[in-house]
Amino acid sequence: MSRLFTVRLAGTVLLTALWGGNLTAASAQTSGSFSPDQRRQIVEIMRDALKSDPTILSDAIVALRQGAEQQEQSKALGAVRADKAALQTAPAYAVRGNTNGDLTVVEFLDPRCGYCRSLVPVVDKLLADDPKLRLVEKVVPVLSEKSMLDTQAIFAAARQGGYDKMKRALMQDTATPSIERIRQLASANGLDADRLAKDMHDPDVSTQINTNLAQARAIGLDGTPTFVFGTDSIAPGAMSLQDMQDKIAAARRARG
């Protein structure tokens, strides 16, 4: 019996445990129902295999985790493809790079996210090096109430043509977020602080935030930053410039 088969068998047994001991339910997720005699044989095989090679169980756990991640990725990409037009659309101020580019990358970011902040110069470099790339930013307040405050300020600033200025100012700022601090940053960047504070509560600002959050939920976003490369892949977490370029190249090849 091959080790690969044994690892898969261990995965079936793990599924059994997750299904509360119901091997029939678990096996339905893998290779069909087992007879009582088959179940007895499975238990004997696993006992012998684990005695000779305990790493089989850890390998099975890894395999199950990878399988679950692949399923989630497939589901998320299905949502991306089903709602491609809306996902790749944003107000003009949130579209960067070549507006008529040959590939669109969507970035979900939280202004309070440390990883998102660290990627600001990386994304700038990416766009500078790739004149055919189109980037759509989706600011989403997913970390805390402070994230919501900053996000409202960014979209309110957009009403004065100051979206990028306010976004960068807030993402570089290390002071404790507050409406007073937001007013200071607005004034420092040539914006009308009184108007911005009022616009933060405008219904259009709430609509834009809710739209971005709904799109984030649709693709199963579980953290920021998250990048969507065309309709080919979704990559959560901080990435190097080379990793991004590799994803972009793959997305272009997949598009044909």
Short mmCIF file of N, CA, C and O in Angstrom, two decimals, residues 36-126:
data_model
loop_
_atom_site.label_atom_id
_atom_site.label_comp_id
_atom_site.label_asym_id
_atom_site.label_seq_id
_atom_site.Cartn_x
_atom_site.Cartn_y
_atom_site.Cartn_z
N PRO A 36 -19.52 -2.23 6.99
CA PRO A 36 -18.97 -2.46 8.33
C PRO A 36 -17.61 -3.17 8.28
O PRO A 36 -16.70 -2.83 9.06
N ASP A 37 -17.46 -4.15 7.37
CA ASP A 37 -16.18 -4.85 7.27
C ASP A 37 -15.08 -3.92 6.77
O ASP A 37 -13.94 -3.98 7.25
N GLN A 38 -15.42 -3.06 5.84
CA GLN A 38 -14.44 -2.10 5.33
C GLN A 38 -14.01 -1.13 6.43
O GLN A 38 -12.84 -0.78 6.54
N ARG A 39 -14.96 -0.70 7.25
CA ARG A 39 -14.62 0.21 8.34
C ARG A 39 -13.64 -0.45 9.32
O ARG A 39 -12.71 0.18 9.80
N ARG A 40 -13.88 -1.74 9.60
CA ARG A 40 -12.98 -2.47 10.49
C ARG A 40 -11.58 -2.56 9.90
O ARG A 40 -10.58 -2.35 10.59
N GLN A 41 -11.50 -2.83 8.61
CA GLN A 41 -10.21 -2.91 7.94
C GLN A 41 -9.49 -1.56 7.95
O GLN A 41 -8.27 -1.50 8.12
N ILE A 42 -10.25 -0.50 7.77
CA ILE A 42 -9.65 0.84 7.79
C ILE A 42 -9.00 1.12 9.13
O ILE A 42 -7.87 1.62 9.22
N VAL A 43 -9.70 0.79 10.20
CA VAL A 43 -9.16 1.02 11.55
C VAL A 43 -7.87 0.23 11.74
O VAL A 43 -6.88 0.75 12.27
N GLU A 44 -7.85 -1.02 11.29
CA GLU A 44 -6.65 -1.84 11.44
C GLU A 44 -5.50 -1.28 10.62
O GLU A 44 -4.34 -1.23 11.08
N ILE A 45 -5.79 -0.86 9.40
CA ILE A 45 -4.75 -0.29 8.53
C ILE A 45 -4.15 0.95 9.17
O ILE A 45 -2.92 1.13 9.21
N MET A 46 -5.01 1.82 9.69
CA MET A 46 -4.53 3.07 10.27
C MET A 46 -3.70 2.82 11.53
O MET A 46 -2.68 3.47 11.75
N ARG A 47 -4.12 1.86 12.34
CA ARG A 47 -3.36 1.55 13.55
C ARG A 47 -1.95 1.07 13.20
O ARG A 47 -0.96 1.53 13.77
N ASP A 48 -1.86 0.17 12.23
CA ASP A 48 -0.56 -0.36 11.83
C ASP A 48 0.30 0.73 11.18
O ASP A 48 1.51 0.83 11.45
N ALA A 49 -0.32 1.55 10.33
CA ALA A 49 0.44 2.59 9.64
C ALA A 49 0.97 3.64 10.59
O ALA A 49 2.12 4.07 10.49
N LEU A 50 0.16 4.02 11.56
CA LEU A 50 0.59 5.06 12.50
C LEU A 50 1.69 4.56 13.44
O LEU A 50 2.52 5.33 13.89
N LYS A 51 1.68 3.26 13.71
CA LYS A 51 2.75 2.69 14.53
C LYS A 51 4.09 2.77 13.81
O LYS A 51 5.12 3.05 14.42
N SER A 52 4.07 2.51 12.51
CA SER A 52 5.32 2.49 11.75
C SER A 52 5.74 3.88 11.27
O SER A 52 6.92 4.15 11.07
N ASP A 53 4.77 4.80 11.09
CA ASP A 53 5.09 6.14 10.59
C ASP A 53 4.09 7.16 11.14
O ASP A 53 3.10 7.49 10.49
N PRO A 54 4.35 7.69 12.34
CA PRO A 54 3.42 8.65 12.97
C PRO A 54 3.23 9.93 12.17
O PRO A 54 2.25 10.64 12.37
N THR A 55 4.16 10.23 11.27
CA THR A 55 4.04 11.47 10.50
C THR A 55 2.88 11.42 9.50
O THR A 55 2.50 12.47 8.96
N ILE A 56 2.34 10.25 9.27
CA ILE A 56 1.21 10.13 8.35
C ILE A 56 0.05 11.01 8.79
O ILE A 56 -0.59 11.68 7.98
N LEU A 57 -0.18 11.05 10.09
CA LEU A 57 -1.31 11.82 10.61
C LEU A 57 -1.11 13.32 10.38
O LEU A 57 -2.03 14.01 9.94
N SER A 58 0.11 13.80 10.65
CA SER A 58 0.36 15.23 10.44
C SER A 58 0.28 15.57 8.95
O SER A 58 -0.22 16.63 8.57
N ASP A 59 0.75 14.66 8.10
CA ASP A 59 0.66 14.89 6.66
C ASP A 59 -0.80 14.93 6.20
O ASP A 59 -1.17 15.70 5.31
N ALA A 60 -1.62 14.10 6.82
CA ALA A 60 -3.04 14.07 6.48
C ALA A 60 -3.71 15.38 6.87
O ALA A 60 -4.56 15.92 6.14
N ILE A 61 -3.33 15.92 8.03
CA ILE A 61 -3.88 17.20 8.48
C ILE A 61 -3.50 18.30 7.49
O ILE A 61 -4.33 19.13 7.12
N VAL A 62 -2.25 18.30 7.07
CA VAL A 62 -1.79 19.30 6.09
C VAL A 62 -2.57 19.15 4.79
O VAL A 62 -3.01 20.14 4.19
N ALA A 63 -2.76 17.92 4.34
CA ALA A 63 -3.48 17.68 3.08
C ALA A 63 -4.91 18.16 3.17
O ALA A 63 -5.45 18.76 2.23
N LEU A 64 -5.56 17.89 4.32
CA LEU A 64 -6.93 18.35 4.50
C LEU A 64 -7.01 19.88 4.50
O LEU A 64 -7.92 20.47 3.92
N ARG A 65 -6.04 20.50 5.18
CA ARG A 65 -6.04 21.95 5.24
C ARG A 65 -5.85 22.55 3.85
O ARG A 65 -6.52 23.50 3.47
N GLN A 66 -4.93 21.96 3.09
CA GLN A 66 -4.69 22.45 1.73
C GLN A 66 -5.93 22.27 0.86
O GLN A 66 -6.27 23.14 0.06
N GLY A 67 -6.60 21.14 1.05
CA GLY A 67 -7.82 20.91 0.28
C GLY A 67 -8.89 21.92 0.60
O GLY A 67 -9.59 22.43 -0.29
N ALA A 68 -9.03 22.25 1.89
CA ALA A 68 -10.02 23.24 2.31
C ALA A 68 -9.69 24.61 1.76
O ALA A 68 -10.56 25.36 1.31
N GLU A 69 -8.40 24.96 1.77
CA GLU A 69 -7.97 26.25 1.25
C GLU A 69 -8.23 26.35 -0.25
O GLU A 69 -8.65 27.40 -0.76
N GLN A 70 -8.00 25.25 -0.96
CA GLN A 70 -8.26 25.24 -2.39
C GLN A 70 -9.74 25.41 -2.69
O GLN A 70 -10.13 26.10 -3.64
N GLN A 71 -10.59 24.77 -1.87
CA GLN A 71 -12.02 24.91 -2.05
C GLN A 71 -12.47 26.34 -1.81
O GLN A 71 -13.30 26.89 -2.55
N GLU A 72 -11.91 26.98 -0.76
CA GLU A 72 -12.26 28.36 -0.46
C GLU A 72 -11.79 29.29 -1.59
O GLU A 72 -12.50 30.22 -1.96
N GLN A 73 -10.58 29.03 -2.11
CA GLN A 73 -10.06 29.84 -3.19
C GLN A 73 -10.94 29.71 -4.43
O GLN A 73 -11.26 30.70 -5.09
N SER A 74 -11.37 28.48 -4.72
CA SER A 74 -12.23 28.24 -5.88
C SER A 74 -13.57 28.96 -5.72
O SER A 74 -14.07 29.57 -6.67
N LYS A 75 -14.11 28.91 -4.51
CA LYS A 75 -15.38 29.58 -4.25
C LYS A 75 -15.23 31.09 -4.39
O LYS A 75 -16.08 31.77 -4.99
N ALA A 76 -14.13 31.63 -3.84
CA ALA A 76 -13.89 33.07 -3.91
C ALA A 76 -13.70 33.53 -5.36
O ALA A 76 -14.23 34.57 -5.77
N LEU A 77 -12.94 32.75 -6.14
CA LEU A 77 -12.73 33.11 -7.54
C LEU A 77 -14.03 33.03 -8.34
O LEU A 77 -14.23 33.80 -9.28
N GLY A 78 -14.90 32.12 -7.94
CA GLY A 78 -16.21 32.06 -8.58
C GLY A 78 -16.97 33.35 -8.36
O GLY A 78 -17.63 33.87 -9.29
N ALA A 79 -16.88 33.89 -7.14
CA ALA A 79 -17.54 35.17 -6.84
C ALA A 79 -16.91 36.31 -7.62
O ALA A 79 -17.60 37.21 -8.11
N VAL A 80 -15.58 36.27 -7.76
CA VAL A 80 -14.88 37.29 -8.53
C VAL A 80 -15.35 37.30 -9.97
O VAL A 80 -15.65 38.34 -10.55
N ARG A 81 -15.43 36.11 -10.57
CA ARG A 81 -15.81 36.02 -11.97
C ARG A 81 -17.28 36.36 -12.18
O ARG A 81 -17.65 36.94 -13.21
N ALA A 82 -18.11 36.02 -11.20
CA ALA A 82 -19.54 36.30 -11.34
C ALA A 82 -19.83 37.80 -11.23
O ALA A 82 -20.81 38.28 -11.82
N ASP A 83 -19.00 38.53 -10.49
CA ASP A 83 -19.25 39.95 -10.26
C ASP A 83 -18.06 40.79 -10.70
O ASP A 83 -17.75 41.82 -10.10
N LYS A 84 -17.40 40.34 -11.76
CA LYS A 84 -16.17 40.98 -12.23
C LYS A 84 -16.35 42.47 -12.49
O LYS A 84 -15.54 43.30 -12.06
N ALA A 85 -17.39 42.83 -13.20
CA ALA A 85 -17.57 44.23 -13.60
C ALA A 85 -17.68 45.14 -12.38
O ALA A 85 -17.02 46.19 -12.31
N ALA A 86 -18.49 44.74 -11.40
CA ALA A 86 -18.66 45.57 -10.22
C ALA A 86 -17.39 45.61 -9.37
O ALA A 86 -17.00 46.67 -8.86
N LEU A 87 -16.73 44.46 -9.26
CA LEU A 87 -15.53 44.39 -8.44
C LEU A 87 -14.42 45.26 -9.00
O LEU A 87 -13.67 45.89 -8.24
N GLN A 88 -14.31 45.32 -10.32
CA GLN A 88 -13.24 46.09 -10.94
C GLN A 88 -13.64 47.54 -11.23
O GLN A 88 -12.90 48.26 -11.89
N THR A 89 -14.79 47.94 -10.71
CA THR A 89 -15.26 49.31 -10.89
C THR A 89 -15.13 50.08 -9.58
O THR A 89 -15.39 49.55 -8.50
N ALA A 90 -14.72 51.32 -9.68
CA ALA A 90 -14.61 52.19 -8.52
C ALA A 90 -14.66 53.63 -9.00
O ALA A 90 -14.46 53.90 -10.19
N PRO A 91 -14.94 54.56 -8.10
CA PRO A 91 -14.86 55.98 -8.50
C PRO A 91 -13.49 56.29 -9.07
O PRO A 91 -12.49 55.66 -8.70
N ALA A 92 -13.41 57.27 -9.95
CA ALA A 92 -12.15 57.58 -10.64
C ALA A 92 -11.00 57.82 -9.67
O ALA A 92 -9.86 57.45 -9.95
N TYR A 93 -11.31 58.40 -8.50
CA TYR A 93 -10.22 58.71 -7.56
C TYR A 93 -9.58 57.46 -6.97
O TYR A 93 -8.47 57.51 -6.46
N ALA A 94 -10.27 56.32 -7.02
CA ALA A 94 -9.74 55.08 -6.45
C ALA A 94 -9.13 54.16 -7.49
O ALA A 94 -8.79 53.02 -7.20
N VAL A 95 -9.01 54.65 -8.73
CA VAL A 95 -8.40 53.87 -9.81
C VAL A 95 -7.03 54.46 -10.09
O VAL A 95 -6.89 55.66 -10.36
N ARG A 96 -6.01 53.63 -10.05
CA ARG A 96 -4.63 54.09 -10.25
C ARG A 96 -3.99 53.38 -11.45
O ARG A 96 -4.52 52.40 -11.96
N GLY A 97 -2.84 53.89 -11.85
CA GLY A 97 -2.14 53.30 -12.98
C GLY A 97 -2.78 53.66 -14.29
O GLY A 97 -3.31 54.76 -14.47
N ASN A 98 -2.77 52.73 -15.22
CA ASN A 98 -3.32 52.94 -16.56
C ASN A 98 -4.82 52.63 -16.53
O ASN A 98 -5.22 51.48 -16.37
N THR A 99 -5.64 53.65 -16.66
CA THR A 99 -7.09 53.45 -16.58
C THR A 99 -7.61 52.55 -17.70
O THR A 99 -8.71 52.00 -17.60
N ASN A 100 -6.82 52.41 -18.77
CA ASN A 100 -7.18 51.51 -19.87
C ASN A 100 -6.23 50.33 -19.95
O ASN A 100 -5.98 49.78 -21.02
N GLY A 101 -5.69 49.95 -18.81
CA GLY A 101 -4.70 48.89 -18.76
C GLY A 101 -5.21 47.54 -19.23
O GLY A 101 -6.42 47.31 -19.32
N ASP A 102 -4.29 46.65 -19.51
CA ASP A 102 -4.66 45.33 -20.02
C ASP A 102 -5.01 44.35 -18.91
O ASP A 102 -5.51 43.26 -19.17
N LEU A 103 -4.74 44.73 -17.65
CA LEU A 103 -5.08 43.85 -16.52
C LEU A 103 -5.44 44.71 -15.33
O LEU A 103 -4.77 45.72 -15.04
N THR A 104 -6.49 44.30 -14.61
CA THR A 104 -6.91 45.03 -13.41
C THR A 104 -6.59 44.22 -12.16
O THR A 104 -6.94 43.04 -12.07
N VAL A 105 -5.92 44.87 -11.23
CA VAL A 105 -5.68 44.29 -9.92
C VAL A 105 -6.51 45.08 -8.91
O VAL A 105 -6.51 46.31 -8.93
N VAL A 106 -7.24 44.36 -8.08
CA VAL A 106 -8.05 45.00 -7.04
C VAL A 106 -7.35 44.81 -5.71
O VAL A 106 -6.98 43.68 -5.36
N GLU A 107 -7.18 45.90 -4.97
CA GLU A 107 -6.54 45.83 -3.66
C GLU A 107 -7.54 46.23 -2.58
O GLU A 107 -8.07 47.34 -2.59
N PHE A 108 -7.80 45.32 -1.65
CA PHE A 108 -8.60 45.64 -0.48
C PHE A 108 -7.64 46.03 0.63
O PHE A 108 -6.73 45.27 0.97
N LEU A 109 -7.84 47.21 1.21
CA LEU A 109 -6.92 47.68 2.24
C LEU A 109 -7.67 48.38 3.36
O LEU A 109 -8.74 48.95 3.16
N ASP A 110 -7.08 48.29 4.54
CA ASP A 110 -7.59 49.00 5.71
C ASP A 110 -6.54 50.04 6.08
O ASP A 110 -5.36 49.71 6.24
N PRO A 111 -6.93 51.31 6.23
CA PRO A 111 -5.94 52.36 6.49
C PRO A 111 -5.19 52.20 7.81
O PRO A 111 -4.11 52.77 7.98
N ARG A 112 -5.71 51.40 8.73
CA ARG A 112 -5.04 51.18 10.01
C ARG A 112 -4.19 49.90 10.00
O ARG A 112 -3.50 49.62 10.99
N CYS A 113 -4.22 49.17 8.91
CA CYS A 113 -3.51 47.89 8.82
C CYS A 113 -2.02 48.13 8.59
O CYS A 113 -1.62 48.77 7.62
N GLY A 114 -1.19 47.58 9.48
CA GLY A 114 0.25 47.76 9.37
C GLY A 114 0.81 47.18 8.09
O GLY A 114 1.71 47.78 7.47
N TYR A 115 0.33 46.02 7.68
CA TYR A 115 0.81 45.41 6.44
C TYR A 115 0.41 46.25 5.23
O TYR A 115 1.19 46.41 4.28
N CYS A 116 -0.81 46.79 5.25
CA CYS A 116 -1.25 47.65 4.15
C CYS A 116 -0.35 48.87 4.06
O CYS A 116 0.03 49.31 2.97
N ARG A 117 0.00 49.41 5.20
CA ARG A 117 0.86 50.59 5.23
C ARG A 117 2.25 50.28 4.66
O ARG A 117 2.81 51.07 3.92
N SER A 118 2.76 49.12 5.02
CA SER A 118 4.10 48.76 4.55
C SER A 118 4.13 48.53 3.04
O SER A 118 5.19 48.62 2.41
N LEU A 119 2.97 48.22 2.46
CA LEU A 119 2.92 47.94 1.02
C LEU A 119 2.70 49.17 0.16
O LEU A 119 2.73 49.07 -1.08
N VAL A 120 2.47 50.32 0.78
CA VAL A 120 2.24 51.54 -0.02
C VAL A 120 3.38 51.79 -1.00
O VAL A 120 3.14 51.96 -2.21
N PRO A 121 4.64 51.83 -0.57
CA PRO A 121 5.73 52.05 -1.54
C PRO A 121 5.90 50.90 -2.52
O PRO A 121 6.35 51.12 -3.65
N VAL A 122 5.55 49.69 -2.10
CA VAL A 122 5.66 48.54 -2.99
C VAL A 122 4.66 48.66 -4.14
O VAL A 122 5.00 48.44 -5.31
N VAL A 123 3.44 49.04 -3.82
CA VAL A 123 2.41 49.21 -4.85
C VAL A 123 2.77 50.39 -5.76
O VAL A 123 2.58 50.33 -6.98
N ASP A 124 3.31 51.45 -5.17
CA ASP A 124 3.75 52.59 -5.99
C ASP A 124 4.80 52.13 -7.01
O ASP A 124 4.74 52.51 -8.19
N LYS A 125 5.73 51.33 -6.56
CA LYS A 125 6.79 50.82 -7.43
C LYS A 125 6.22 49.90 -8.50
O LYS A 125 6.62 49.94 -9.68
N LEU A 126 5.28 49.06 -8.10
CA LEU A 126 4.64 48.14 -9.05
C LEU A 126 4.01 48.91 -10.20
O LEU A 126 4.19 48.56 -11.38
#
